[in-house]
mmCIF file of C-alpha atoms and ligand atoms in Angstrom:
data_model
loop_
_atom_site.group_PDB
_atom_site.id
_atom_site.type_symbol
_atom_site.label_atom_id
_atom_site.label_comp_id
_atom_site.label_asym_id
_atom_site.label_seq_id
_atom_site.Cartn_x
_atom_site.Cartn_y
_atom_site.Cartn_z
ATOM 1 C CA UNK A 1 -20.195 25.530 -1.637
ATOM 2 C CA UNK A 2 -21.720 22.085 -2.240
ATOM 3 C CA UNK A 3 -19.966 19.135 -0.563
ATOM 4 C CA UNK A 4 -20.830 15.612 0.528
ATOM 5 C CA UNK A 5 -20.607 14.769 4.220
ATOM 6 C CA UNK A 6 -20.703 11.385 5.953
ATOM 7 C CA UNK A 7 -23.075 11.568 8.908
ATOM 8 C CA UNK A 8 -23.237 7.829 9.611
ATOM 9 C CA UNK A 9 -24.090 4.490 8.060
ATOM 10 C CA UNK A 10 -26.423 4.970 5.060
ATOM 11 C CA UNK A 11 -26.489 8.679 5.816
ATOM 12 C CA UNK A 12 -24.637 10.777 3.219
ATOM 13 C CA UNK A 13 -25.762 14.344 2.622
ATOM 14 C CA UNK A 14 -24.900 16.863 -0.087
ATOM 15 C CA UNK A 15 -24.851 20.098 1.874
ATOM 16 C CA UNK A 16 -24.164 23.780 1.372
ATOM 17 C CA UNK A 17 -21.011 24.325 3.482
ATOM 18 C CA UNK A 18 -18.524 27.116 4.088
ATOM 19 C CA UNK A 19 -15.366 26.641 2.024
ATOM 20 C CA UNK A 20 -12.273 26.044 4.162
ATOM 21 C CA UNK A 21 -9.960 29.010 4.830
ATOM 22 C CA UNK A 22 -6.610 29.023 3.000
ATOM 23 C CA UNK A 23 -3.529 28.476 5.252
ATOM 24 C CA UNK A 24 0.005 29.679 4.512
ATOM 25 C CA UNK A 25 1.261 26.153 3.692
ATOM 26 C CA UNK A 26 -1.845 25.177 1.699
ATOM 27 C CA UNK A 27 -3.476 25.552 -1.684
ATOM 28 C CA UNK A 28 -7.101 25.723 -2.735
ATOM 29 C CA UNK A 29 -8.025 23.251 -5.468
ATOM 30 C CA UNK A 30 -11.168 23.422 -7.600
ATOM 31 C CA UNK A 31 -12.125 19.763 -7.858
ATOM 32 C CA UNK A 32 -12.530 18.320 -11.360
ATOM 33 C CA UNK A 33 -13.178 14.633 -10.586
ATOM 34 C CA UNK A 34 -13.386 12.410 -7.523
ATOM 35 C CA UNK A 35 -13.709 8.638 -7.696
ATOM 36 C CA UNK A 36 -15.943 6.567 -5.446
ATOM 37 C CA UNK A 37 -13.744 3.944 -3.769
ATOM 38 C CA UNK A 38 -14.453 0.559 -2.208
ATOM 39 C CA UNK A 39 -13.573 2.019 1.197
ATOM 40 C CA UNK A 40 -16.200 4.727 0.686
ATOM 41 C CA UNK A 41 -18.728 1.951 0.061
ATOM 42 C CA UNK A 42 -17.634 0.105 3.224
ATOM 43 C CA UNK A 43 -18.123 3.296 5.253
ATOM 44 C CA UNK A 44 -21.557 3.811 3.717
ATOM 45 C CA UNK A 45 -22.812 0.236 4.036
ATOM 46 C CA UNK A 46 -21.032 -1.013 7.175
ATOM 47 C CA UNK A 47 -19.186 1.977 8.698
ATOM 48 C CA UNK A 48 -17.947 3.965 10.332
ATOM 49 C CA UNK A 49 -14.583 2.190 9.919
ATOM 50 C CA UNK A 50 -11.963 4.863 9.107
ATOM 51 C CA UNK A 51 -14.358 7.727 9.817
ATOM 52 C CA UNK A 52 -13.680 9.014 13.361
ATOM 53 C CA UNK A 53 -16.711 8.911 15.639
ATOM 54 C CA UNK A 54 -16.653 10.242 19.210
ATOM 55 C CA UNK A 55 -12.830 10.611 19.382
ATOM 56 C CA UNK A 56 -11.364 13.063 16.846
ATOM 57 C CA UNK A 57 -8.748 11.632 14.457
ATOM 58 C CA UNK A 58 -5.299 12.400 15.997
ATOM 59 C CA UNK A 59 -3.977 14.082 12.840
ATOM 60 C CA UNK A 60 -7.027 15.782 11.303
ATOM 61 C CA UNK A 61 -8.622 16.636 14.651
ATOM 62 C CA UNK A 62 -11.980 16.009 12.966
ATOM 63 C CA UNK A 63 -14.918 13.839 13.887
ATOM 64 C CA UNK A 64 -18.053 12.797 11.931
ATOM 65 C CA UNK A 65 -19.768 14.347 10.049
ATOM 66 C CA UNK A 66 -16.702 14.507 7.783
ATOM 67 C CA UNK A 67 -16.313 15.669 4.173
ATOM 68 C CA UNK A 68 -15.888 12.587 1.966
ATOM 69 C CA UNK A 69 -13.835 11.649 -1.103
ATOM 70 C CA UNK A 70 -10.133 10.740 -1.307
ATOM 71 C CA UNK A 71 -9.428 9.986 -4.995
ATOM 72 C CA UNK A 72 -9.417 13.341 -6.693
ATOM 73 C CA UNK A 73 -7.882 15.815 -9.081
ATOM 74 C CA UNK A 74 -8.383 19.482 -9.751
ATOM 75 C CA UNK A 75 -6.857 22.848 -10.568
ATOM 76 C CA UNK A 76 -5.070 25.115 -8.085
ATOM 77 C CA UNK A 77 -7.112 28.302 -7.661
ATOM 78 C CA UNK A 78 -5.367 29.954 -4.669
ATOM 79 C CA UNK A 79 -1.867 29.558 -3.215
ATOM 80 C CA UNK A 80 -0.822 30.092 0.435
ATOM 81 C CA UNK A 81 1.905 32.637 1.266
ATOM 82 C CA UNK A 82 4.568 30.024 2.125
ATOM 83 C CA UNK A 83 4.008 27.848 -0.945
ATOM 84 C CA UNK A 84 6.749 28.223 -3.538
ATOM 85 C CA UNK A 85 6.358 25.381 -5.985
ATOM 86 C CA UNK A 86 2.695 25.557 -7.059
ATOM 87 C CA UNK A 87 0.881 28.249 -9.007
ATOM 88 C CA UNK A 88 -2.718 29.133 -9.809
ATOM 89 C CA UNK A 89 -3.800 27.058 -12.807
ATOM 90 C CA UNK A 90 -1.640 24.011 -12.023
ATOM 91 C CA UNK A 91 -3.437 20.695 -12.497
ATOM 92 C CA UNK A 92 -2.848 18.355 -9.562
ATOM 93 C CA UNK A 93 -3.732 14.943 -8.141
ATOM 94 C CA UNK A 94 -4.221 14.886 -4.374
ATOM 95 C CA UNK A 95 -2.239 12.458 -2.216
ATOM 96 C CA UNK A 96 -4.713 12.042 0.674
ATOM 97 C CA UNK A 97 -2.441 10.362 3.266
ATOM 98 C CA UNK A 98 -2.568 11.976 6.731
ATOM 99 C CA UNK A 99 0.364 11.180 9.030
ATOM 100 C CA UNK A 100 1.614 12.393 12.415
ATOM 101 C CA UNK A 101 5.225 13.145 11.411
ATOM 102 C CA UNK A 102 6.435 12.026 14.827
ATOM 103 C CA UNK A 103 6.153 8.234 15.216
ATOM 104 C CA UNK A 104 8.857 5.654 14.462
ATOM 105 C CA UNK A 105 7.477 4.947 10.964
ATOM 106 C CA UNK A 106 7.205 8.638 10.079
ATOM 107 C CA UNK A 107 10.764 9.213 11.330
ATOM 108 C CA UNK A 108 11.899 6.497 8.935
ATOM 109 C CA UNK A 109 10.027 8.085 6.022
ATOM 110 C CA UNK A 110 7.288 5.443 5.923
ATOM 111 C CA UNK A 111 4.398 7.857 6.345
ATOM 112 C CA UNK A 112 1.913 5.434 4.785
ATOM 113 C CA UNK A 113 2.241 3.094 7.794
ATOM 114 C CA UNK A 114 2.184 5.894 10.398
ATOM 115 C CA UNK A 115 0.782 4.850 13.791
ATOM 116 C CA UNK A 116 -1.949 7.465 13.232
ATOM 117 C CA UNK A 117 -2.470 6.822 9.497
ATOM 118 C CA UNK A 118 -5.522 8.488 8.042
ATOM 119 C CA UNK A 119 -6.843 9.738 4.722
ATOM 120 C CA UNK A 120 -8.324 13.062 3.684
ATOM 121 C CA UNK A 121 -11.973 12.457 2.959
ATOM 122 C CA UNK A 122 -12.169 9.451 5.317
ATOM 123 C CA UNK A 123 -10.475 10.610 8.518
ATOM 124 C CA UNK A 124 -11.267 14.310 8.249
ATOM 125 C CA UNK A 125 -9.935 17.318 6.370
ATOM 126 C CA UNK A 126 -11.400 18.401 3.028
ATOM 127 C CA UNK A 127 -12.729 15.526 0.910
ATOM 128 C CA UNK A 128 -12.965 15.580 -2.865
ATOM 129 C CA UNK A 129 -16.742 15.245 -3.233
ATOM 130 C CA UNK A 130 -16.858 19.046 -3.035
ATOM 131 C CA UNK A 131 -16.606 22.043 -5.341
ATOM 132 C CA UNK A 132 -13.271 23.031 -3.817
ATOM 133 C CA UNK A 133 -10.862 21.898 -1.109
ATOM 134 C CA UNK A 134 -7.925 23.281 0.861
ATOM 135 C CA UNK A 135 -5.011 20.835 1.155
ATOM 136 C CA UNK A 136 -1.369 21.051 2.266
ATOM 137 C CA UNK A 137 0.771 21.994 -0.712
ATOM 138 C CA UNK A 138 2.802 18.761 -0.363
ATOM 139 C CA UNK A 139 -0.416 16.775 -0.954
ATOM 140 C CA UNK A 140 -1.050 18.435 -4.316
ATOM 141 C CA UNK A 141 1.095 16.530 -6.815
ATOM 142 C CA UNK A 142 1.362 18.217 -10.244
ATOM 143 C CA UNK A 143 0.156 16.271 -13.280
ATOM 144 C CA UNK A 144 2.501 16.117 -16.273
ATOM 145 C CA UNK A 145 1.566 17.594 -19.645
ATOM 146 C CA UNK A 146 -0.567 15.222 -21.629
ATOM 147 C CA UNK A 147 -2.270 13.653 -18.597
ATOM 148 C CA UNK A 148 -5.979 14.587 -18.730
ATOM 149 C CA UNK A 149 -7.124 16.334 -15.544
ATOM 150 C CA UNK A 150 -9.869 13.734 -15.095
ATOM 151 C CA UNK A 151 -7.291 10.918 -15.073
ATOM 152 C CA UNK A 152 -5.688 12.598 -12.054
ATOM 153 C CA UNK A 153 -8.547 11.111 -10.002
ATOM 154 C CA UNK A 154 -7.236 7.627 -10.868
ATOM 155 C CA UNK A 155 -3.701 8.308 -9.593
ATOM 156 C CA UNK A 156 -4.723 7.259 -6.058
ATOM 157 C CA UNK A 157 -6.099 3.772 -6.865
ATOM 158 C CA UNK A 158 -3.359 3.187 -9.459
ATOM 159 C CA UNK A 159 -0.762 4.077 -6.798
ATOM 160 C CA UNK A 160 -2.283 1.426 -4.518
ATOM 161 C CA UNK A 161 -1.756 -1.062 -7.354
ATOM 162 C CA UNK A 162 1.788 0.117 -8.051
ATOM 163 C CA UNK A 163 2.773 -0.042 -4.365
ATOM 164 C CA UNK A 164 1.357 -3.568 -4.079
ATOM 165 C CA UNK A 165 3.314 -4.711 -7.142
ATOM 166 C CA UNK A 166 6.544 -3.147 -5.853
ATOM 167 C CA UNK A 167 6.046 -4.588 -2.338
ATOM 168 C CA UNK A 168 5.404 -8.061 -3.733
ATOM 169 C CA UNK A 169 8.859 -8.229 -5.281
ATOM 170 C CA UNK A 170 7.437 -9.559 -8.568
ATOM 171 C CA UNK A 171 10.080 -9.933 -11.283
ATOM 172 C CA UNK A 172 9.718 -9.570 -15.039
ATOM 173 C CA UNK A 173 8.526 -12.875 -16.441
ATOM 174 C CA UNK A 174 7.018 -14.170 -13.165
ATOM 175 C CA UNK A 175 3.667 -15.924 -13.357
ATOM 176 C CA UNK A 176 1.009 -14.144 -11.313
ATOM 177 C CA UNK A 177 -2.526 -14.718 -10.041
ATOM 178 C CA UNK A 178 -4.881 -11.912 -9.017
ATOM 179 C CA UNK A 179 -7.953 -12.740 -6.917
ATOM 180 C CA UNK A 180 -10.589 -10.050 -7.461
ATOM 181 C CA UNK A 181 -10.742 -7.516 -10.284
ATOM 182 C CA UNK A 182 -12.524 -4.499 -8.856
ATOM 183 C CA UNK A 183 -10.803 -1.120 -9.249
ATOM 184 C CA UNK A 184 -7.755 -2.071 -7.138
ATOM 185 C CA UNK A 185 -7.431 -5.525 -8.700
ATOM 186 C CA UNK A 186 -7.518 -3.882 -12.140
ATOM 187 C CA UNK A 187 -4.895 -1.353 -11.013
ATOM 188 C CA UNK A 188 -2.687 -4.225 -9.839
ATOM 189 C CA UNK A 189 -3.121 -5.975 -13.215
ATOM 190 C CA UNK A 190 -2.178 -2.829 -15.152
ATOM 191 C CA UNK A 191 0.908 -2.269 -12.996
ATOM 192 C CA UNK A 192 1.908 -5.938 -13.317
ATOM 193 C CA UNK A 193 1.669 -5.647 -17.087
ATOM 194 C CA UNK A 194 3.786 -2.483 -16.989
ATOM 195 C CA UNK A 195 6.322 -4.284 -14.754
ATOM 196 C CA UNK A 196 6.775 -7.060 -17.326
ATOM 197 C CA UNK A 197 4.992 -9.868 -15.475
ATOM 198 C CA UNK A 198 4.623 -13.185 -17.300
ATOM 199 C CA UNK A 199 1.255 -14.924 -17.557
ATOM 200 C CA UNK A 200 -1.402 -13.188 -15.415
ATOM 201 C CA UNK A 201 -4.343 -15.326 -14.197
ATOM 202 C CA UNK A 202 -7.373 -13.524 -12.764
ATOM 203 C CA UNK A 203 -10.115 -15.112 -10.666
ATOM 204 C CA UNK A 204 -13.285 -12.990 -10.508
ATOM 205 C CA UNK A 205 -16.955 -14.050 -10.288
ATOM 206 C CA UNK A 206 -18.480 -11.074 -12.173
ATOM 207 C CA UNK A 207 -18.322 -11.375 -15.957
ATOM 208 C CA UNK A 208 -18.101 -7.621 -16.604
ATOM 209 C CA UNK A 209 -15.097 -7.413 -14.288
ATOM 210 C CA UNK A 210 -13.411 -10.402 -15.945
ATOM 211 C CA UNK A 211 -13.771 -8.587 -19.272
ATOM 212 C CA UNK A 212 -12.240 -5.456 -17.744
ATOM 213 C CA UNK A 213 -9.378 -7.608 -16.421
ATOM 214 C CA UNK A 214 -8.622 -8.717 -19.983
ATOM 215 C CA UNK A 215 -8.708 -5.050 -21.125
ATOM 216 C CA UNK A 216 -6.181 -4.292 -18.378
ATOM 217 C CA UNK A 217 -3.765 -7.045 -19.415
ATOM 218 C CA UNK A 218 -4.910 -10.347 -17.887
ATOM 219 C CA UNK A 219 -3.980 -13.388 -19.985
ATOM 220 C CA UNK A 220 -6.520 -15.836 -18.564
ATOM 221 C CA UNK A 221 -9.632 -15.271 -16.466
ATOM 222 C CA UNK A 222 -11.394 -17.790 -14.258
ATOM 223 C CA UNK A 223 -14.955 -17.721 -12.931
ATOM 224 C CA UNK A 224 -14.461 -19.215 -9.440
ATOM 225 C CA UNK A 225 -18.173 -20.089 -9.210
ATOM 226 C CA UNK A 226 -17.648 -22.549 -12.075
ATOM 227 C CA UNK A 227 -13.972 -23.532 -11.961
ATOM 228 C CA UNK A 228 -11.708 -24.339 -9.017
ATOM 229 C CA UNK A 229 -9.196 -21.517 -9.423
ATOM 230 C CA UNK A 230 -6.470 -23.174 -7.319
ATOM 231 C CA UNK A 231 -6.642 -26.402 -9.305
ATOM 232 C CA UNK A 232 -6.754 -24.566 -12.618
ATOM 233 C CA UNK A 233 -3.762 -22.355 -11.783
ATOM 234 C CA UNK A 234 -1.746 -25.245 -10.312
ATOM 235 C CA UNK A 235 -2.288 -27.330 -13.454
ATOM 236 C CA UNK A 236 -1.538 -24.456 -15.811
ATOM 237 C CA UNK A 237 1.685 -23.438 -14.034
ATOM 238 C CA UNK A 238 3.019 -26.796 -12.898
ATOM 239 C CA UNK A 239 2.489 -26.162 -9.197
ATOM 240 C CA UNK A 240 1.503 -22.539 -8.633
ATOM 241 C CA UNK A 241 2.322 -18.968 -9.590
ATOM 242 C CA UNK A 242 5.384 -17.084 -8.383
ATOM 243 C CA UNK A 243 3.266 -14.307 -6.873
ATOM 244 C CA UNK A 244 -0.433 -14.105 -5.984
ATOM 245 C CA UNK A 245 -2.402 -10.989 -5.052
ATOM 246 C CA UNK A 246 -5.463 -11.109 -2.791
ATOM 247 C CA UNK A 247 -7.704 -8.144 -3.675
ATOM 248 C CA UNK A 248 -11.212 -9.267 -2.667
ATOM 249 C CA UNK A 249 -11.110 -9.410 1.144
ATOM 250 C CA UNK A 250 -12.990 -12.660 1.752
ATOM 251 C CA UNK A 251 -11.863 -15.932 3.332
ATOM 252 C CA UNK A 252 -12.235 -17.945 0.100
ATOM 253 C CA UNK A 253 -9.895 -15.655 -1.844
ATOM 254 C CA UNK A 254 -7.390 -15.464 1.020
ATOM 255 C CA UNK A 255 -7.082 -19.251 1.029
ATOM 256 C CA UNK A 256 -7.113 -19.544 -2.754
ATOM 257 C CA UNK A 257 -4.405 -16.901 -3.166
ATOM 258 C CA UNK A 258 -2.161 -18.689 -0.678
ATOM 259 C CA UNK A 259 -2.795 -22.127 -2.172
ATOM 260 C CA UNK A 260 -2.233 -21.001 -5.750
ATOM 261 C CA UNK A 261 1.238 -19.637 -4.873
ATOM 262 C CA UNK A 262 4.104 -22.025 -5.621
ATOM 263 C CA UNK A 263 6.405 -23.197 -2.828
ATOM 264 C CA UNK A 264 8.901 -20.366 -2.106
ATOM 265 C CA UNK A 265 6.468 -17.922 -3.740
ATOM 266 C CA UNK A 266 4.898 -14.771 -2.299
ATOM 267 C CA UNK A 267 1.274 -13.918 -1.557
ATOM 268 C CA UNK A 268 0.521 -10.193 -1.294
ATOM 269 C CA UNK A 269 -2.572 -9.219 0.703
ATOM 270 C CA UNK A 270 -3.964 -5.914 -0.571
ATOM 271 C CA UNK A 271 -7.493 -6.004 0.931
ATOM 272 C CA UNK A 272 -8.586 -4.377 4.165
ATOM 273 C CA UNK A 273 -10.487 -6.943 6.283
ATOM 274 C CA UNK A 274 -13.739 -6.768 8.199
ATOM 275 C CA UNK A 275 -12.935 -9.838 10.332
ATOM 276 C CA UNK A 276 -10.754 -12.904 10.908
ATOM 277 C CA UNK A 277 -10.178 -15.748 8.461
ATOM 278 C CA UNK A 278 -9.217 -19.347 9.220
ATOM 279 C CA UNK A 279 -6.127 -20.624 7.442
ATOM 280 C CA UNK A 280 -3.755 -23.509 8.148
ATOM 281 C CA UNK A 281 -0.215 -22.275 8.938
ATOM 282 C CA UNK A 282 1.223 -25.341 7.177
ATOM 283 C CA UNK A 283 0.158 -23.677 3.902
ATOM 284 C CA UNK A 284 2.933 -21.204 4.641
ATOM 285 C CA UNK A 285 5.444 -23.429 6.465
ATOM 286 C CA UNK A 286 5.565 -26.501 4.240
ATOM 287 C CA UNK A 287 6.226 -24.545 1.065
ATOM 288 C CA UNK A 288 8.298 -21.823 2.731
ATOM 289 C CA UNK A 289 5.860 -19.307 1.321
ATOM 290 C CA UNK A 290 5.943 -15.611 2.156
ATOM 291 C CA UNK A 291 2.880 -13.513 2.918
ATOM 292 C CA UNK A 292 3.241 -9.770 2.705
ATOM 293 C CA UNK A 293 0.768 -7.031 3.577
ATOM 294 C CA UNK A 294 0.614 -3.959 1.384
ATOM 295 C CA UNK A 295 -1.077 -0.685 2.320
ATOM 296 C CA UNK A 296 -1.716 2.461 0.306
ATOM 297 C CA UNK A 297 1.417 4.075 -1.218
ATOM 298 C CA UNK A 298 4.201 6.362 -0.118
ATOM 299 C CA UNK A 299 2.920 9.680 1.189
ATOM 300 C CA UNK A 300 4.113 12.658 3.209
ATOM 301 C CA UNK A 301 7.045 14.781 2.076
ATOM 302 C CA UNK A 302 7.904 11.981 -0.346
ATOM 303 C CA UNK A 303 4.412 12.079 -1.808
ATOM 304 C CA UNK A 304 5.834 12.536 -5.276
ATOM 305 C CA UNK A 305 7.472 9.133 -5.124
ATOM 306 C CA UNK A 306 4.827 6.554 -6.112
ATOM 307 C CA UNK A 307 2.310 9.224 -7.120
ATOM 308 C CA UNK A 308 5.009 10.686 -9.347
ATOM 309 C CA UNK A 309 5.744 7.263 -10.849
ATOM 310 C CA UNK A 310 2.071 6.719 -11.695
ATOM 311 C CA UNK A 311 1.792 10.195 -13.227
ATOM 312 C CA UNK A 312 4.897 9.498 -15.347
ATOM 313 C CA UNK A 313 3.448 6.114 -16.372
ATOM 314 C CA UNK A 314 0.185 7.838 -17.354
ATOM 315 C CA UNK A 315 2.102 10.386 -19.413
ATOM 316 C CA UNK A 316 4.036 7.563 -21.107
ATOM 317 C CA UNK A 317 0.862 5.579 -21.871
ATOM 318 C CA UNK A 318 1.905 2.632 -19.644
ATOM 319 C CA UNK A 319 -1.410 2.710 -17.750
ATOM 320 C CA UNK A 320 -4.966 3.012 -19.064
ATOM 321 C CA UNK A 321 -7.366 4.782 -16.666
ATOM 322 C CA UNK A 322 -10.223 4.598 -19.178
ATOM 323 C CA UNK A 323 -10.325 0.814 -18.693
ATOM 324 C CA UNK A 324 -11.454 1.444 -15.091
ATOM 325 C CA UNK A 325 -13.950 4.300 -15.580
ATOM 326 C CA UNK A 326 -17.547 3.146 -16.098
ATOM 327 C CA UNK A 327 -19.552 6.329 -15.416
ATOM 328 C CA UNK A 328 -19.372 10.055 -14.724
ATOM 329 C CA UNK A 329 -22.056 11.698 -12.558
ATOM 330 C CA UNK A 330 -22.848 15.013 -10.858
ATOM 331 C CA UNK A 331 -22.491 15.574 -7.111
ATOM 332 C CA UNK A 332 -26.270 15.797 -6.663
ATOM 333 C CA UNK A 333 -26.663 12.220 -7.974
ATOM 334 C CA UNK A 334 -23.875 10.697 -5.886
ATOM 335 C CA UNK A 335 -25.976 8.571 -3.530
ATOM 336 C CA UNK A 336 -28.404 6.951 -5.985
ATOM 337 C CA UNK A 337 -26.297 6.839 -9.169
ATOM 338 C CA UNK A 338 -22.991 6.434 -7.319
ATOM 339 C CA UNK A 339 -22.994 4.561 -4.003
ATOM 340 C CA UNK A 340 -26.216 2.594 -4.507
ATOM 341 C CA UNK A 341 -25.295 1.700 -8.079
ATOM 342 C CA UNK A 342 -21.879 0.344 -7.013
ATOM 343 C CA UNK A 343 -23.427 -1.688 -4.190
ATOM 344 C CA UNK A 344 -25.919 -3.326 -6.556
ATOM 345 C CA UNK A 345 -24.589 -6.864 -7.080
ATOM 346 C CA UNK A 346 -26.078 -6.922 -10.598
ATOM 347 C CA UNK A 347 -24.382 -3.715 -11.696
ATOM 348 C CA UNK A 348 -21.414 -3.633 -14.086
ATOM 349 C CA UNK A 349 -20.005 -0.470 -12.529
ATOM 350 C CA UNK A 350 -16.310 -0.388 -11.587
ATOM 351 C CA UNK A 351 -15.136 3.205 -11.096
ATOM 352 C CA UNK A 352 -17.612 6.070 -11.033
ATOM 353 C CA UNK A 353 -16.197 9.590 -11.242
ATOM 354 C CA UNK A 354 -18.100 12.395 -9.543
ATOM 355 C CA UNK A 355 -17.788 15.808 -11.190
ATOM 356 C CA UNK A 356 -18.635 18.386 -8.496
HETATM 357 ZN ZN1 ZN B 1 -9.582 4.583 -2.254
HETATM 358 ZN ZN1 ZN B 2 3.429 8.890 12.238
#
């Protein structure tokens, strides 16, 4: 079976590997589509970050080289003996969260902030850049009728957006700013639109991504290389938006998101950071602003929760995965036409789906 493994920085290999054995509590899924994510790019260009090296990951027990890919959908082709609620032929989206089941957060049902949090396809286990995978049955979330199998690969990034919107406490009618409109920024915008947000401002330097932001529901876009986004948003809103989302992961957008939030407003930080940023605490204190971190989406035995919401929203037409997809490629082309293409600063790519 062909699968992609991460051997180290700038070292991804499509290899002929043994397929994983089926366990009693697991299902085998023939992969239809797997998206390349920003975290995959970070691992490739600057990793390993989430990929365990030396020490095995405490939940997966795996260490590099690991099988990559965590945003995927497919069709159940084999069912373990103890699995009652899935059948061969079911179309599913995979919830890739790995959790220990034993820490304080897990005991409270917050598996997505487990002390040992990990992701299939980043921290070990079977990743989706493969012809087939074996996953725990609870990780295979059935798609509803009418949701194309391919769109199942977008449930993961859309769930990140939905969780961020829910965590932020945004209310219908609130004004919002989104800093960065890559795949997660676009997911946030779509979920904000679905949640009834008021005017949505988007700051994004790449023109193609600003256009995508409009397709996803942004009202106004700003090119921060030409316009001071904080000034523009402050003027347009009379002193700042109710909620700002930071989805770019650089110091400039961290500061801008905070400064474009009105006093008493909330700034939600969605990015994962490579290092520290400098910011004056008075930005928070003097306006009694709130900063909230938001990570992934609910997983574990409650995996249906936010995944299920996104799948329902897809079935109802509240979200538009096509607005994110820019290319579809074969597994053999994944490095050149996938990873390298997304890393090219001139490229207009947003979400590339790999069809193993
Ligand atoms: Zn991802
Ligand atoms: Zn845990």
